[in-house]
Amino acid sequence: MSVKILATLLMTVWVTTASAYGWEDGDPLTLSGDGDEAKVEYELSCDEKRVRDPSMTDEEYSDFLLEFQDSECAHVFKVGDIGFGGGRVFYITDGGRHGLETAPTDIKPREWGCYDQSLEGAKDLKIGSGSDNTEAIIDESCKSYFGGSVIFNDIVDYNGGGFRDWYVPSAYELYEIYEVQGSHKVVGDSTQFSYPQYFWSSSEINSRYIYAQNLDTGSKVYAERGLTLSTLPIRNF
């Protein structure tokens, strides 16, 4: 058998085999550039695209993730999943692309602050209003009744899971946390002015009382601003 005939037969076998496995539909990988160096375009995976650039600030990364969640690479969350900030997702929207997550750790008992001072920007109870409530209260620079720090001093400095966009939940957001996640126990005994098992919301009732809830039992109360209660920050994604 001549070399020419043998080569033809081998080529026929290759084409037939390649066709059977679908190679004929693939794009050719060609050489380009100088010399024999091959140029191959590498497509980043969604997980790689989501990785934080070292130059990003906490705020920039938070904004980046919010936009990223509207892309084809969005991570779809379910209630109960671990969120971007390391806490638990307790509320979702847009099919799981956006929602709310709790912080990975609590803030120890502090006063709410602004005793005997009514704040018009902090009266909203609904889900989605905690961020605006918190911002309005921070702008007031609330003081402690007994002296010392208040929760809104701590929330500004709170860094959980590499994020700083945490805030104090509204009354209905706090209620939703308990309804979805169940009992949230806190170590520590109650004293005359401190109730660690109870958690602040960012929703005020009047110049004296704030909506609060025991996240162990679910009991809802009106708490005086001068008491010290725990806080479970949340963030949106």
Coordinates of C-alpha atoms in Angstrom, one line a residue:
M1 CA 0.0 0.0 0.0
S2 CA 1.4 3.3 -1.0
V3 CA 2.2 6.1 1.6
K4 CA -0.4 8.3 -0.1
I5 CA -3.2 5.8 0.1
L6 CA -2.3 5.0 3.8
A7 CA -2.4 8.7 4.7
T8 CA -5.8 9.1 3.0
L9 CA -7.2 6.2 5.0
L10 CA -5.9 7.5 8.3
M11 CA -7.3 10.9 7.6
T12 CA -10.7 9.3 6.8
V13 CA -10.7 7.5 10.1
W14 CA -9.8 10.7 12.0
V15 CA -12.6 12.7 10.4
T16 CA -15.1 10.0 11.0
T17 CA -14.1 9.6 14.6
A18 CA -14.0 13.3 15.2
S19 CA -17.4 13.7 13.7
A20 CA -18.8 11.0 15.9
Y21 CA -17.7 12.9 19.0
G22 CA -18.7 16.4 17.8
W23 CA -15.2 17.9 17.2
E24 CA -16.2 19.2 13.9
D25 CA -18.4 21.8 15.7
G26 CA -15.6 23.2 17.7
D27 CA -13.6 26.3 17.1
P28 CA -10.0 25.9 15.9
L29 CA -7.2 26.9 18.3
T30 CA -4.8 28.8 16.1
L31 CA -1.4 30.4 16.6
S32 CA -1.1 34.1 16.6
G33 CA 1.4 36.7 17.6
D34 CA 5.2 36.4 17.0
G35 CA 6.8 33.1 16.4
D36 CA 5.1 29.9 17.5
E37 CA 3.5 31.3 20.7
A38 CA -0.2 30.3 21.0
K39 CA -2.7 32.9 22.2
V40 CA -5.6 31.4 24.1
E41 CA -8.4 33.5 25.5
Y42 CA -9.4 32.4 29.1
E43 CA -12.9 33.1 30.3
L44 CA -13.2 33.7 34.0
S45 CA -15.7 31.7 35.9
C46 CA -18.5 33.4 37.8
D47 CA -16.8 32.6 41.1
E48 CA -13.6 34.2 39.9
K49 CA -15.5 37.3 38.6
R50 CA -17.0 37.7 42.1
V51 CA -13.6 37.8 43.9
R52 CA -12.9 41.1 45.6
D53 CA -10.2 43.2 44.0
P54 CA -7.6 44.1 46.7
S55 CA -8.0 47.8 45.7
M56 CA -11.7 47.9 46.7
T57 CA -12.8 49.5 49.9
D58 CA -15.6 47.8 51.9
E59 CA -18.1 50.2 50.5
E60 CA -17.0 49.6 46.9
Y61 CA -17.1 45.9 47.3
S62 CA -20.6 46.1 48.8
D63 CA -21.7 48.2 45.8
F64 CA -20.0 45.8 43.4
L65 CA -21.8 42.8 44.8
L66 CA -25.2 44.5 44.6
E67 CA -24.6 45.2 40.9
F68 CA -23.1 41.7 40.4
Q69 CA -26.3 40.1 41.7
D70 CA -28.1 41.6 38.8
S71 CA -25.8 39.9 36.3
E72 CA -26.0 36.4 34.7
C73 CA -23.5 35.3 37.3
A74 CA -25.7 36.2 40.3
H75 CA -25.6 33.7 43.2
V76 CA -29.1 32.6 43.9
F77 CA -29.7 32.3 47.7
K78 CA -32.3 30.4 49.6
V79 CA -33.6 31.3 53.1
G80 CA -31.2 29.7 55.6
D81 CA -28.1 29.9 53.3
I82 CA -24.9 31.5 54.5
G83 CA -24.8 35.1 53.0
F84 CA -21.9 37.0 51.6
G85 CA -21.2 38.5 55.1
G86 CA -21.0 35.1 56.8
G87 CA -24.5 35.3 58.5
R88 CA -27.8 33.6 57.7
V89 CA -30.1 34.7 54.9
F90 CA -33.6 35.3 56.4
Y91 CA -35.4 37.1 53.6
I92 CA -35.1 37.0 49.8
T93 CA -36.4 39.0 46.8
D94 CA -35.9 38.7 43.0
G95 CA -35.9 34.9 43.1
G96 CA -33.0 34.9 45.6
R97 CA -30.7 37.4 43.9
H98 CA -31.3 39.9 46.6
G99 CA -32.4 39.9 50.2
L100 CA -31.3 40.3 53.8
E101 CA -28.8 38.4 56.0
T102 CA -28.1 38.6 59.7
A103 CA -24.6 39.3 61.0
P104 CA -22.3 36.5 62.0
T105 CA -22.0 37.9 65.6
D106 CA -24.2 40.0 67.9
I107 CA -23.3 43.3 69.4
K108 CA -23.2 43.1 73.2
P109 CA -25.9 45.0 75.2
R110 CA -25.9 48.7 74.8
E111 CA -28.3 51.6 75.3
W112 CA -30.4 52.7 72.3
G113 CA -29.7 56.3 73.0
C114 CA -31.6 59.6 72.3
Y115 CA -33.6 59.3 75.6
D116 CA -36.7 61.5 75.6
Q117 CA -36.0 62.6 72.0
S118 CA -38.4 61.8 69.2
L119 CA -36.8 61.0 65.8
E120 CA -39.1 61.4 62.8
G121 CA -36.8 59.4 60.5
A122 CA -36.8 56.3 62.7
K123 CA -40.5 55.4 63.0
D124 CA -40.8 53.0 60.0
L125 CA -41.5 49.3 61.0
K126 CA -41.7 47.5 57.7
I127 CA -39.2 45.1 56.1
G128 CA -36.7 47.2 54.1
S129 CA -36.7 50.2 56.3
G130 CA -34.0 49.3 58.9
S131 CA -31.2 50.9 56.8
D132 CA -33.0 54.3 56.5
N133 CA -34.0 54.2 60.2
T134 CA -30.4 53.5 61.2
E135 CA -29.0 56.3 59.0
A136 CA -31.4 58.8 60.5
I137 CA -30.5 57.9 64.0
I138 CA -26.7 58.0 63.3
D139 CA -27.2 61.5 62.0
E140 CA -28.6 62.6 65.3
S141 CA -25.5 61.5 67.2
C142 CA -27.5 60.0 70.0
K143 CA -26.2 60.2 73.6
S144 CA -26.4 57.6 76.3
Y145 CA -28.7 58.2 79.3
F146 CA -26.2 56.8 81.8
G147 CA -23.1 57.8 79.9
G148 CA -21.0 55.6 77.6
S149 CA -21.6 54.1 74.2
V150 CA -24.9 53.5 72.4
I151 CA -25.6 50.8 69.8
F152 CA -25.4 53.3 66.9
N153 CA -21.8 54.1 67.8
D154 CA -21.0 50.4 67.6
I155 CA -22.9 49.8 64.4
V156 CA -20.8 52.4 62.6
D157 CA -17.6 50.5 63.5
Y158 CA -19.0 47.0 63.1
N159 CA -17.1 44.8 60.6
G160 CA -18.6 41.4 60.0
G161 CA -17.5 39.2 57.2
G162 CA -15.4 42.0 55.6
F163 CA -18.4 44.3 55.3
R164 CA -19.3 47.6 57.0
D165 CA -22.7 48.2 55.6
W166 CA -24.6 46.6 58.6
Y167 CA -27.5 48.3 60.3
V168 CA -30.0 47.8 63.0
P169 CA -33.1 45.9 61.8
S170 CA -36.6 47.5 61.8
A171 CA -39.3 46.0 64.0
Y172 CA -40.7 43.8 61.2
E173 CA -37.2 42.8 60.1
L174 CA -36.4 41.7 63.7
Y175 CA -39.7 39.8 63.8
E176 CA -38.9 38.1 60.5
I177 CA -35.5 36.9 61.8
Y178 CA -37.2 35.1 64.7
E179 CA -40.0 33.7 62.5
V180 CA -37.5 32.3 60.0
Q181 CA -34.4 31.3 62.1
G182 CA -36.1 30.4 65.3
S183 CA -34.5 30.7 68.7
H184 CA -31.4 32.8 68.9
K185 CA -29.8 32.3 72.3
V186 CA -27.5 34.7 74.1
V187 CA -25.2 34.0 76.9
G188 CA -25.7 36.3 79.9
D189 CA -28.2 36.9 82.7
S190 CA -30.6 39.8 83.0
T191 CA -29.9 42.5 85.6
Q192 CA -31.9 45.5 86.7
F193 CA -31.1 47.5 83.5
S194 CA -29.6 44.9 81.1
Y195 CA -31.6 42.3 79.2
P196 CA -29.2 40.4 76.8
Q197 CA -31.9 38.1 75.5
Y198 CA -33.8 41.0 74.1
F199 CA -32.8 42.7 70.9
W200 CA -33.2 46.3 69.7
S201 CA -35.0 47.3 66.5
S202 CA -34.3 50.6 64.8
S203 CA -38.0 51.5 65.0
E204 CA -39.1 53.9 67.7
I205 CA -42.6 54.1 69.2
N206 CA -42.2 57.5 70.8
S207 CA -39.6 59.6 72.6
R208 CA -39.3 57.0 75.4
Y209 CA -39.9 53.5 74.0
I210 CA -38.4 51.3 71.2
Y211 CA -39.8 48.1 69.6
A212 CA -37.7 45.2 70.8
Q213 CA -38.0 41.4 70.8
N214 CA -36.6 38.4 72.7
L215 CA -35.0 36.3 70.0
D216 CA -34.9 33.3 72.3
T217 CA -38.7 33.1 73.0
G218 CA -40.1 35.5 70.4
S219 CA -41.7 37.7 73.0
K220 CA -42.2 41.3 71.8
V221 CA -41.9 44.3 74.1
Y222 CA -41.6 48.1 74.3
A223 CA -38.2 48.9 75.8
E224 CA -37.0 52.1 77.3
R225 CA -34.1 53.6 75.5
G226 CA -32.0 53.8 78.6
L227 CA -32.0 49.9 79.0
T228 CA -29.2 47.9 77.6
L229 CA -30.3 45.2 75.0
S230 CA -28.4 43.2 72.5
T231 CA -28.3 44.0 68.8
L232 CA -28.2 41.6 65.8
P233 CA -27.1 43.7 62.8
I234 CA -28.3 42.9 59.3
R235 CA -27.3 43.9 55.8
N236 CA -28.9 43.7 52.3
F237 CA -27.4 42.1 49.3

